[in-house]
Amino acid sequence: TSALQNAINAAQQDDIVYIQPSVTSYGDATVGKRITIKGAGFGIAELGSRSSTVNNITIVNSDNGTNSISEAKFTGFSFAGISFAAGTGGTPYNNLVFENISGSTFNHTNCVPAVDNLILRNSLVGSITIGSCSGMTNTKIYNTIITSQLTVGNNSDPLITNNLLTMSANPSIAMPNSTGIRIEHNILSGSGSTFSTMVNALVVNNIFYGQTPGAYSTGVTFRDNTFSNNLVLAAFTFPVPGNSGGTNSGVGNIAGTGPLFTNAPVSTAYNATYDYTLQVGSPCIAAATTGDNIGPSGGLYPWTGN
């Protein structure tokens, strides 16, 4: 049993478990109660070789049938994987916040209790798969860097906004069996067609920086989506082609021109020195459906710089 697991076992509801920076990982842990797990952050030069690092975190809805994981918060640490599993009893797990975390995989992939209002923000994650079996509601991912692939399935009203998606996988984004999808004010850097299965999504005010806003294969269901006020670096013909007996629509898109970032090449490799600030004269400025900027410097959770 890791030192982290011992601390979690000893914690009471609403306690804070601090992960002090160390040269070694604190190992695996299972969390099934309403606590905050808080590290020192990641990528902090002053810490040198020390960091708040764990291996695999498993989220369960309850560790004893009485406690509830709902309202738990996870912040400021690096991890190998975060996953969800069934715990003890029938308590839900809702209103979970993950922020300022850095790791490889973030997965809610088993047929376990669904999560309402899962928030992932201000983080750096490789691959995210959420809701591949159990239905979920109000998933929000914003101000986050995703470097491999994003799958949000069986979700009601997911919001993917103000992110940097330097996706190395093809396709980059899949939204199977999700409804009320909103994908807005993101940068999608790299190459290839972005989407797999997606129906009735609103895709607006994004910068497709190397990627293009189409289906990667005619074998996926991709129809009845609305693409408006997106900028595409490559020459691209709108409306976006649909399939499976449907079409896609949208207006106000800009294709075949660059966003005029200050210093950021088309890349699937994340680099903290790249500067995505829009230069004066950028076609993205004040060109969004809402009158603010296309890309992550506009929208609900704006950011600028690197």
JSON list of C-alpha atoms in Angstrom, two decimals, residues 116-118 136-141 152 154-160 175 177-183 200:
[
{"chain": "A", "resi": 116, "resn": "ASP", "atom": "CA", "xyz": [-22.79, 14.40, -13.95]},
{"chain": "A", "resi": 117, "resn": "ASN", "atom": "CA", "xyz": [-20.75, 17.59, -14.29]},
{"chain": "A", "resi": 118, "resn": "LEU", "atom": "CA", "xyz": [-17.22, 16.25, -14.66]},
{"chain": "A", "resi": 136, "resn": "MET", "atom": "CA", "xyz": [-22.80, 10.97, -18.71]},
{"chain": "A", "resi": 137, "resn": "THR", "atom": "CA", "xyz": [-24.06, 14.55, -18.54]},
{"chain": "A", "resi": 138, "resn": "ASN", "atom": "CA", "xyz": [-22.50, 18.00, -18.66]},
{"chain": "A", "resi": 139, "resn": "THR", "atom": "CA", "xyz": [-18.89, 16.98, -19.20]},
{"chain": "A", "resi": 140, "resn": "LYS", "atom": "CA", "xyz": [-16.72, 20.09, -19.58]},
{"chain": "A", "resi": 141, "resn": "ILE", "atom": "CA", "xyz": [-13.14, 20.17, -20.85]},
{"chain": "A", "resi": 152, "resn": "VAL", "atom": "CA", "xyz": [-16.57, 11.63, -25.57]},
{"chain": "A", "resi": 154, "resn": "ASN", "atom": "CA", "xyz": [-22.76, 8.55, -24.55]},
{"chain": "A", "resi": 155, "resn": "ASN", "atom": "CA", "xyz": [-22.64, 12.09, -23.22]},
{"chain": "A", "resi": 156, "resn": "SER", "atom": "CA", "xyz": [-25.44, 14.61, -22.94]},
{"chain": "A", "resi": 157, "resn": "ASP", "atom": "CA", "xyz": [-24.40, 18.25, -23.45]},
{"chain": "A", "resi": 158, "resn": "PRO", "atom": "CA", "xyz": [-20.59, 17.91, -23.45]},
{"chain": "A", "resi": 159, "resn": "LEU", "atom": "CA", "xyz": [-18.63, 21.15, -23.85]},
{"chain": "A", "resi": 160, "resn": "ILE", "atom": "CA", "xyz": [-15.14, 21.12, -25.38]},
{"chain": "A", "resi": 175, "resn": "MET", "atom": "CA", "xyz": [-18.34, 11.73, -30.24]},
{"chain": "A", "resi": 177, "resn": "ASN", "atom": "CA", "xyz": [-23.91, 8.51, -29.23]},
{"chain": "A", "resi": 178, "resn": "SER", "atom": "CA", "xyz": [-23.49, 11.97, -27.69]},
{"chain": "A", "resi": 179, "resn": "THR", "atom": "CA", "xyz": [-26.09, 14.73, -27.90]},
{"chain": "A", "resi": 180, "resn": "GLY", "atom": "CA", "xyz": [-25.95, 18.49, -27.44]},
{"chain": "A", "resi": 181, "resn": "ILE", "atom": "CA", "xyz": [-22.27, 18.54, -28.43]},
{"chain": "A", "resi": 182, "resn": "ARG", "atom": "CA", "xyz": [-20.45, 21.88, -28.42]},
{"chain": "A", "resi": 183, "resn": "ILE", "atom": "CA", "xyz": [-16.89, 22.14, -29.76]},
{"chain": "A", "resi": 200, "resn": "ASN", "atom": "CA", "xyz": [-25.85, 17.10, -34.47]}
]
